[in-house]
Amino acid sequence: MSDEETLESSSSDNESGQDDFEDPDFVAENVSDDDDDEQPGPSTAPTPTTSRRRPSQRGRGRKDQAKTRSRSPAQSAAQPEQSSEPWKTETDPDTAPQASRFMPRRPPGAQVDLHSGHTPKDLFLLYFAADTMRTICRNTNKQAARNQQKGSKYQWTDVDVEELHRFLGLLIYTSLVTLPSIQDYWKQSHILTARWYRTLFLHFLDMGTTNAYILHCDISATQQVTPMTHKNFVAELVAQLCGVTQTGVPLQKSTSHVSVAIANVAEAKDKATAGRRVCQRCKQVDKKRFVTPWKCKACDVALCVIVDRNCFEEWHK
């Protein structure tokens, strides 16, 4: 090798060495990398260009991962949040927080004209609109047509809205029927054993009737008039849905409500005391306990029939 080539190689080595040690960032990265990695044993040092460039890239990558790595949920949950407020003691007054004011966009209550007259049917149909009733009629007629195609033998006439109103009136009327015995109000065919869509429909019908009566009470309070009772309101609603009037239907009194003896005895000495029971009207209304040998033949209820206390007549009014 000539002298000129030797001088050029030595000058290039000196320049590369100056470039490596003049960069402070590069030196700092190498120092931190030596701290993180395991200390290597004594070995032959490689060339400066390969031994210092590669560790710097590996060290920089580890630093970036340490900065961007998120803390695990377990570590974040282990560190409790420090509250700036001090702990309360028994000497501190216990005050309730200020309640936020309710600011509705519209006035609360019934969203109807409270100063005009509304019949029970008008209030009820607010929850069963005309398009809803037409949809129910259309689906009912389609289901009947499918059943006839499957082989059902019954005759079917398409249902319209007016007939559906009468059907709803009959369903509501069943809640007004007075049965002769308390046991008759409990049936084996309970509502929970019916199909689910029927159960929902009956629940919606009950809610519509109740909400209509609530609107009636709100309108009556605004107009400062006495509202109808719930029973009278439902009776008027049934009459309007069925298209009849309550005054036009004559009341037919049963002729089977007659007073008969509770026990039939032959001996005269036992006729006044045999089989006597407590009068139900005296027990429920007067809160007194009187026994009587008479009862109603149809109702099977013991009732007094004497000169100064005719419970039989008062019971059947």
CSV table of C-alpha atoms in Angstrom, one decimal:
chain,number,residue,atom,x,y,z
A,1,MET,CA,0.0,0.0,0.0
A,2,SER,CA,1.4,3.4,-0.9
A,3,ASP,CA,1.8,6.3,1.5
A,4,GLU,CA,-1.0,8.3,-0.1
A,5,GLU,CA,-3.5,5.5,0.4
A,6,THR,CA,-2.4,5.1,4.0
A,7,LEU,CA,-3.0,8.8,4.7
A,8,GLU,CA,-6.4,8.7,3.1
A,9,SER,CA,-7.6,5.7,5.1
A,10,SER,CA,-6.4,7.2,8.4
A,11,SER,CA,-8.1,10.6,7.6
A,12,SER,CA,-11.4,8.8,6.8
A,13,ASP,CA,-11.2,6.9,10.1
A,14,ASN,CA,-10.6,10.1,12.0
A,15,GLU,CA,-13.6,11.8,10.3
A,16,SER,CA,-15.9,8.9,11.0
A,17,GLY,CA,-14.8,8.9,14.6
A,18,GLN,CA,-15.4,12.6,14.9
A,19,ASP,CA,-18.9,12.2,13.5
A,20,ASP,CA,-19.8,9.5,16.0
A,21,PHE,CA,-18.6,11.3,19.1
A,22,GLU,CA,-19.8,14.8,18.1
A,23,ASP,CA,-23.4,13.8,18.1
A,24,PRO,CA,-24.6,14.1,21.8
A,25,ASP,CA,-27.9,12.3,21.2
A,26,PHE,CA,-26.2,9.3,19.8
A,27,VAL,CA,-23.9,9.1,22.8
A,28,ALA,CA,-26.7,9.4,25.3
A,29,GLU,CA,-28.7,6.7,23.6
A,30,ASN,CA,-25.7,4.3,23.7
A,31,VAL,CA,-25.3,5.0,27.4
A,32,SER,CA,-28.9,4.3,28.2
A,33,ASP,CA,-28.9,1.2,26.1
A,34,ASP,CA,-25.9,-0.1,28.0
A,35,ASP,CA,-27.8,0.4,31.3
A,36,ASP,CA,-30.9,-1.5,30.1
A,37,ASP,CA,-29.1,-4.4,28.4
A,38,GLU,CA,-27.0,-7.0,30.1
A,39,GLN,CA,-23.3,-6.3,30.3
A,40,PRO,CA,-21.5,-8.4,27.7
A,41,GLY,CA,-18.3,-10.2,28.6
A,42,PRO,CA,-14.9,-9.3,27.2
A,43,SER,CA,-14.8,-9.8,23.5
A,44,THR,CA,-13.2,-8.3,20.5
A,45,ALA,CA,-14.7,-4.8,19.7
A,46,PRO,CA,-16.4,-4.6,16.3
A,47,THR,CA,-15.9,-1.8,13.8
A,48,PRO,CA,-17.3,1.6,15.0
A,49,THR,CA,-19.9,1.9,12.2
A,50,THR,CA,-21.6,-1.4,13.1
A,51,SER,CA,-21.3,-1.4,16.9
A,52,ARG,CA,-22.7,2.0,17.5
A,53,ARG,CA,-25.5,2.4,14.9
A,54,ARG,CA,-27.5,-0.8,15.6
A,55,PRO,CA,-27.7,-0.5,19.4
A,56,SER,CA,-28.9,3.1,19.1
A,57,GLN,CA,-31.9,2.1,17.0
A,58,ARG,CA,-32.8,-0.7,19.4
A,59,GLY,CA,-32.6,1.7,22.4
A,60,ARG,CA,-34.7,4.3,20.7
A,61,GLY,CA,-37.4,1.8,19.9
A,62,ARG,CA,-37.6,0.7,23.6
A,63,LYS,CA,-37.9,4.3,24.7
A,64,ASP,CA,-40.8,4.9,22.3
A,65,GLN,CA,-42.5,1.8,23.5
A,66,ALA,CA,-42.1,2.8,27.1
A,67,LYS,CA,-43.6,6.2,26.4
A,68,THR,CA,-46.6,4.9,24.4
A,69,ARG,CA,-47.3,1.8,26.5
A,70,SER,CA,-50.6,2.2,28.5
A,71,ARG,CA,-50.9,1.2,32.1
A,72,SER,CA,-52.7,-2.0,32.8
A,73,PRO,CA,-56.2,-1.9,34.4
A,74,ALA,CA,-54.9,-3.7,37.5
A,75,GLN,CA,-52.3,-1.1,38.1
A,76,SER,CA,-54.8,1.8,37.5
A,77,ALA,CA,-57.4,0.2,39.8
A,78,ALA,CA,-54.8,-0.4,42.5
A,79,GLN,CA,-54.1,3.3,42.8
A,80,PRO,CA,-57.1,5.0,44.5
A,81,GLU,CA,-58.2,8.4,43.4
A,82,GLN,CA,-57.2,11.2,45.7
A,83,SER,CA,-60.1,13.4,46.6
A,84,SER,CA,-59.5,17.1,47.3
A,85,GLU,CA,-62.3,17.3,49.9
A,86,PRO,CA,-61.5,16.3,53.5
A,87,TRP,CA,-63.3,13.6,55.3
A,88,LYS,CA,-66.6,14.4,57.0
A,89,THR,CA,-67.0,14.0,60.8
A,90,GLU,CA,-70.0,13.9,63.1
A,91,THR,CA,-69.5,17.6,63.8
A,92,ASP,CA,-70.1,18.6,60.2
A,93,PRO,CA,-73.7,19.5,59.3
A,94,ASP,CA,-75.4,17.0,57.1
A,95,THR,CA,-77.0,19.0,54.3
A,96,ALA,CA,-78.9,17.6,51.3
A,97,PRO,CA,-77.8,18.5,47.8
A,98,GLN,CA,-79.8,21.1,45.9
A,99,ALA,CA,-82.5,19.4,43.9
A,100,SER,CA,-82.4,20.3,40.2
A,101,ARG,CA,-85.5,22.0,38.9
A,102,PHE,CA,-87.7,20.1,36.4
A,103,MET,CA,-88.2,22.2,33.4
A,104,PRO,CA,-90.5,20.4,30.8
A,105,ARG,CA,-90.8,21.7,27.3
A,106,ARG,CA,-94.6,21.7,27.6
A,107,PRO,CA,-97.0,22.1,30.5
A,108,PRO,CA,-97.4,18.7,32.3
A,109,GLY,CA,-100.8,17.0,32.4
A,110,ALA,CA,-103.4,16.2,29.8
A,111,GLN,CA,-102.6,17.5,26.3
A,112,VAL,CA,-106.2,18.0,25.2
A,113,ASP,CA,-108.5,20.9,25.2
A,114,LEU,CA,-109.6,21.1,28.8
A,115,HIS,CA,-112.4,23.6,28.2
A,116,SER,CA,-114.4,21.6,25.6
A,117,GLY,CA,-116.6,18.7,26.2
A,118,HIS,CA,-115.2,15.2,25.8
A,119,THR,CA,-117.3,12.0,26.1
A,120,PRO,CA,-115.8,8.9,27.6
A,121,LYS,CA,-115.6,7.4,24.1
A,122,ASP,CA,-113.6,10.4,22.8
A,123,LEU,CA,-111.1,10.1,25.6
A,124,PHE,CA,-110.8,6.3,25.2
A,125,LEU,CA,-110.2,6.5,21.4
A,126,LEU,CA,-107.2,8.8,22.0
A,127,TYR,CA,-105.4,5.5,23.0
A,128,PHE,CA,-107.0,3.5,20.2
A,129,ALA,CA,-106.7,5.6,17.1
A,130,ALA,CA,-108.6,5.0,13.9
A,131,ASP,CA,-105.5,3.7,12.0
A,132,THR,CA,-104.8,1.3,14.8
A,133,MET,CA,-108.4,0.0,14.8
A,134,ARG,CA,-108.2,-0.5,11.0
A,135,THR,CA,-105.0,-2.4,11.3
A,136,ILE,CA,-106.5,-4.7,13.9
A,137,CYS,CA,-109.5,-5.4,11.6
A,138,ARG,CA,-107.4,-6.0,8.6
A,139,ASN,CA,-105.1,-8.5,10.3
A,140,THR,CA,-108.1,-10.2,11.9
A,141,ASN,CA,-109.7,-10.7,8.6
A,142,LYS,CA,-106.5,-12.0,7.1
A,143,GLN,CA,-106.1,-14.5,9.9
A,144,ALA,CA,-109.6,-15.8,9.4
A,145,ALA,CA,-109.0,-16.2,5.7
A,146,ARG,CA,-105.9,-18.3,6.4
A,147,ASN,CA,-107.8,-20.5,8.9
A,148,GLN,CA,-110.5,-21.1,6.3
A,149,GLN,CA,-107.8,-22.1,3.7
A,150,LYS,CA,-106.4,-24.6,6.3
A,151,GLY,CA,-109.9,-26.3,6.6
A,152,SER,CA,-111.7,-24.4,9.3
A,153,LYS,CA,-115.5,-24.8,8.8
A,154,TYR,CA,-116.8,-21.7,10.5
A,155,GLN,CA,-118.4,-18.9,8.5
A,156,TRP,CA,-116.7,-15.5,8.6
A,157,THR,CA,-117.8,-12.0,7.8
A,158,ASP,CA,-115.2,-9.3,7.6
A,159,VAL,CA,-114.9,-7.2,10.8
A,160,ASP,CA,-115.2,-3.4,10.5
A,161,VAL,CA,-114.3,-0.7,13.0
A,162,GLU,CA,-117.8,-0.2,14.3
A,163,GLU,CA,-118.1,-3.9,15.1
A,164,LEU,CA,-114.6,-3.9,16.8
A,165,HIS,CA,-115.8,-1.0,19.0
A,166,ARG,CA,-118.8,-3.1,20.1
A,167,PHE,CA,-116.4,-6.0,20.8
A,168,LEU,CA,-114.3,-3.8,23.0
A,169,GLY,CA,-117.4,-2.6,24.8
A,170,LEU,CA,-118.4,-6.1,25.6
A,171,LEU,CA,-114.9,-6.9,27.0
A,172,ILE,CA,-115.1,-3.8,29.2
A,173,TYR,CA,-118.7,-4.7,30.2
A,174,THR,CA,-117.5,-8.0,31.8
A,175,SER,CA,-115.8,-5.9,34.5
A,176,LEU,CA,-119.2,-4.5,35.5
A,177,VAL,CA,-121.1,-7.7,35.7
A,178,THR,CA,-122.2,-8.6,39.3
A,179,LEU,CA,-121.9,-12.3,39.9
A,180,PRO,CA,-124.1,-14.0,42.4
A,181,SER,CA,-121.2,-15.5,44.4
A,182,ILE,CA,-117.7,-14.4,45.3
A,183,GLN,CA,-116.3,-17.7,44.1
A,184,ASP,CA,-117.6,-16.9,40.6
A,185,TYR,CA,-115.1,-14.1,40.2
A,186,TRP,CA,-112.2,-16.7,40.2
A,187,LYS,CA,-112.2,-18.7,37.0
A,188,GLN,CA,-110.0,-21.6,35.9
A,189,SER,CA,-109.2,-19.9,32.6
A,190,HIS,CA,-107.0,-17.2,33.9
A,191,ILE,CA,-105.6,-14.4,31.8
A,192,LEU,CA,-102.0,-15.8,32.2
A,193,THR,CA,-103.0,-19.1,30.5
A,194,ALA,CA,-104.1,-17.2,27.3
A,195,ARG,CA,-102.0,-16.6,24.3
A,196,TRP,CA,-99.4,-13.8,25.0
A,197,TYR,CA,-100.8,-11.4,22.3
A,198,ARG,CA,-104.3,-11.7,23.9
A,199,THR,CA,-102.9,-11.0,27.3
A,200,LEU,CA,-101.1,-7.9,26.0
A,201,PHE,CA,-104.3,-6.7,24.2
A,202,LEU,CA,-106.3,-7.0,27.3
A,203,HIS,CA,-103.7,-5.1,29.3
A,204,PHE,CA,-103.7,-2.3,26.7
A,205,LEU,CA,-107.5,-2.2,26.9
A,206,ASP,CA,-107.4,-1.9,30.7
A,207,MET,CA,-104.7,0.9,30.5
A,208,GLY,CA,-106.7,2.8,27.9
A,209,THR,CA,-109.8,2.7,30.0
A,210,THR,CA,-107.9,3.9,33.1
A,211,ASN,CA,-106.1,6.7,31.3
A,212,ALA,CA,-109.3,7.9,29.8
A,213,TYR,CA,-110.8,8.2,33.3
A,214,ILE,CA,-107.7,10.1,34.5
A,215,LEU,CA,-108.2,12.6,31.6
A,216,HIS,CA,-111.9,12.9,32.6
A,217,CYS,CA,-110.9,13.8,36.1
A,218,ASP,CA,-108.4,16.4,34.9
A,219,ILE,CA,-110.9,18.0,32.6
A,220,SER,CA,-113.6,18.0,35.3
A,221,ALA,CA,-111.1,19.7,37.7
A,222,THR,CA,-110.3,22.4,35.1
A,223,GLN,CA,-114.0,23.1,34.5
A,224,GLN,CA,-114.7,22.9,38.2
A,225,VAL,CA,-117.4,20.3,38.0
A,226,THR,CA,-117.8,17.0,39.8
A,227,PRO,CA,-116.4,14.1,37.9
A,228,MET,CA,-118.2,10.8,37.4
A,229,THR,CA,-117.3,7.8,39.5
A,230,HIS,CA,-115.1,5.2,37.9
A,231,LYS,CA,-118.0,2.8,37.7
A,232,ASN,CA,-120.3,5.3,36.1
A,233,PHE,CA,-117.6,6.4,33.6
A,234,VAL,CA,-117.0,2.8,32.5
A,235,ALA,CA,-120.7,2.1,32.2
A,236,GLU,CA,-121.1,5.2,30.0
A,237,LEU,CA,-118.1,4.1,27.9
A,238,VAL,CA,-119.5,0.7,27.4
A,239,ALA,CA,-122.9,2.2,26.3
A,240,GLN,CA,-121.2,4.5,23.8
A,241,LEU,CA,-118.9,1.8,22.3
A,242,CYS,CA,-121.8,-0.6,21.9
A,243,GLY,CA,-124.1,2.1,20.5
A,244,VAL,CA,-126.8,1.9,23.1
A,245,THR,CA,-128.1,4.2,25.8
A,246,GLN,CA,-128.3,3.3,29.5
A,247,THR,CA,-131.8,4.9,29.9
A,248,GLY,CA,-133.2,3.0,26.9
A,249,VAL,CA,-132.6,-0.5,28.3
A,250,PRO,CA,-135.4,-1.6,30.6
A,251,LEU,CA,-134.3,-3.2,33.8
A,252,GLN,CA,-135.7,-6.7,34.2
A,253,LYS,CA,-136.0,-7.8,37.8
A,254,SER,CA,-135.7,-11.4,38.5
A,255,THR,CA,-138.7,-13.1,40.0
A,256,SER,CA,-136.6,-15.8,41.7
A,257,HIS,CA,-135.5,-13.4,44.6
A,258,VAL,CA,-138.1,-14.4,47.2
A,259,SER,CA,-137.8,-15.0,50.9
A,260,VAL,CA,-137.8,-18.6,52.0
A,261,ALA,CA,-137.1,-20.4,55.3
A,262,ILE,CA,-133.5,-21.6,55.8
A,263,ALA,CA,-134.5,-24.9,57.4
A,264,ASN,CA,-137.7,-27.0,56.8
A,265,VAL,CA,-138.7,-28.5,60.1
A,266,ALA,CA,-141.9,-30.3,61.0
A,267,GLU,CA,-142.2,-29.6,64.7
A,268,ALA,CA,-143.7,-26.2,65.6
A,269,LYS,CA,-141.3,-25.6,68.6
A,270,ASP,CA,-138.2,-25.6,66.3
A,271,LYS,CA,-139.6,-23.4,63.5
A,272,ALA,CA,-138.5,-20.1,65.1
A,273,THR,CA,-134.9,-21.2,65.9
A,274,ALA,CA,-133.9,-24.0,63.6
A,275,GLY,CA,-131.3,-23.2,61.0
A,276,ARG,CA,-130.9,-19.5,61.9
A,277,ARG,CA,-127.9,-17.7,60.4
A,278,VAL,CA,-126.5,-14.2,60.7
A,279,CYS,CA,-128.1,-11.5,58.5
A,280,GLN,CA,-125.6,-10.3,56.0
A,281,ARG,CA,-126.9,-6.8,55.6
A,282,CYS,CA,-126.9,-6.2,59.3
A,283,LYS,CA,-123.4,-7.5,59.5
A,284,GLN,CA,-122.0,-5.5,56.6
A,285,VAL,CA,-124.0,-2.2,56.8
A,286,ASP,CA,-125.1,-1.8,60.4
A,287,LYS,CA,-122.1,-3.7,61.9
A,288,LYS,CA,-124.4,-5.7,64.1
A,289,ARG,CA,-125.1,-9.4,64.5
A,290,PHE,CA,-128.7,-10.5,64.2
A,291,VAL,CA,-129.7,-14.0,63.3
A,292,THR,CA,-132.7,-14.8,61.1
A,293,PRO,CA,-134.4,-17.9,59.8
A,294,TRP,CA,-135.0,-16.4,56.4
A,295,LYS,CA,-132.9,-16.2,53.3
A,296,CYS,CA,-133.1,-15.2,49.6
A,297,LYS,CA,-133.9,-18.2,47.4
A,298,ALA,CA,-131.8,-17.0,44.5
A,299,CYS,CA,-128.9,-15.4,46.4
A,300,ASP,CA,-128.8,-18.0,49.2
A,301,VAL,CA,-128.1,-15.1,51.6
A,302,ALA,CA,-129.6,-14.8,55.1
A,303,LEU,CA,-131.6,-11.6,55.4
A,304,CYS,CA,-134.0,-10.3,58.1
A,305,VAL,CA,-137.7,-10.1,57.3
A,306,ILE,CA,-139.5,-8.5,60.2
A,307,VAL,CA,-141.8,-5.5,60.7
A,308,ASP,CA,-139.2,-2.9,61.8
A,309,ARG,CA,-136.2,-4.3,59.8
A,310,ASN,CA,-136.7,-5.5,56.3
A,311,CYS,CA,-133.2,-6.3,55.2
A,312,PHE,CA,-134.5,-8.4,52.3
A,313,GLU,CA,-135.9,-5.3,50.5
A,314,GLU,CA,-132.9,-3.1,51.2
A,315,TRP,CA,-130.5,-5.8,50.0
A,316,HIS,CA,-132.2,-6.1,46.5
A,317,LYS,CA,-132.5,-2.4,45.8
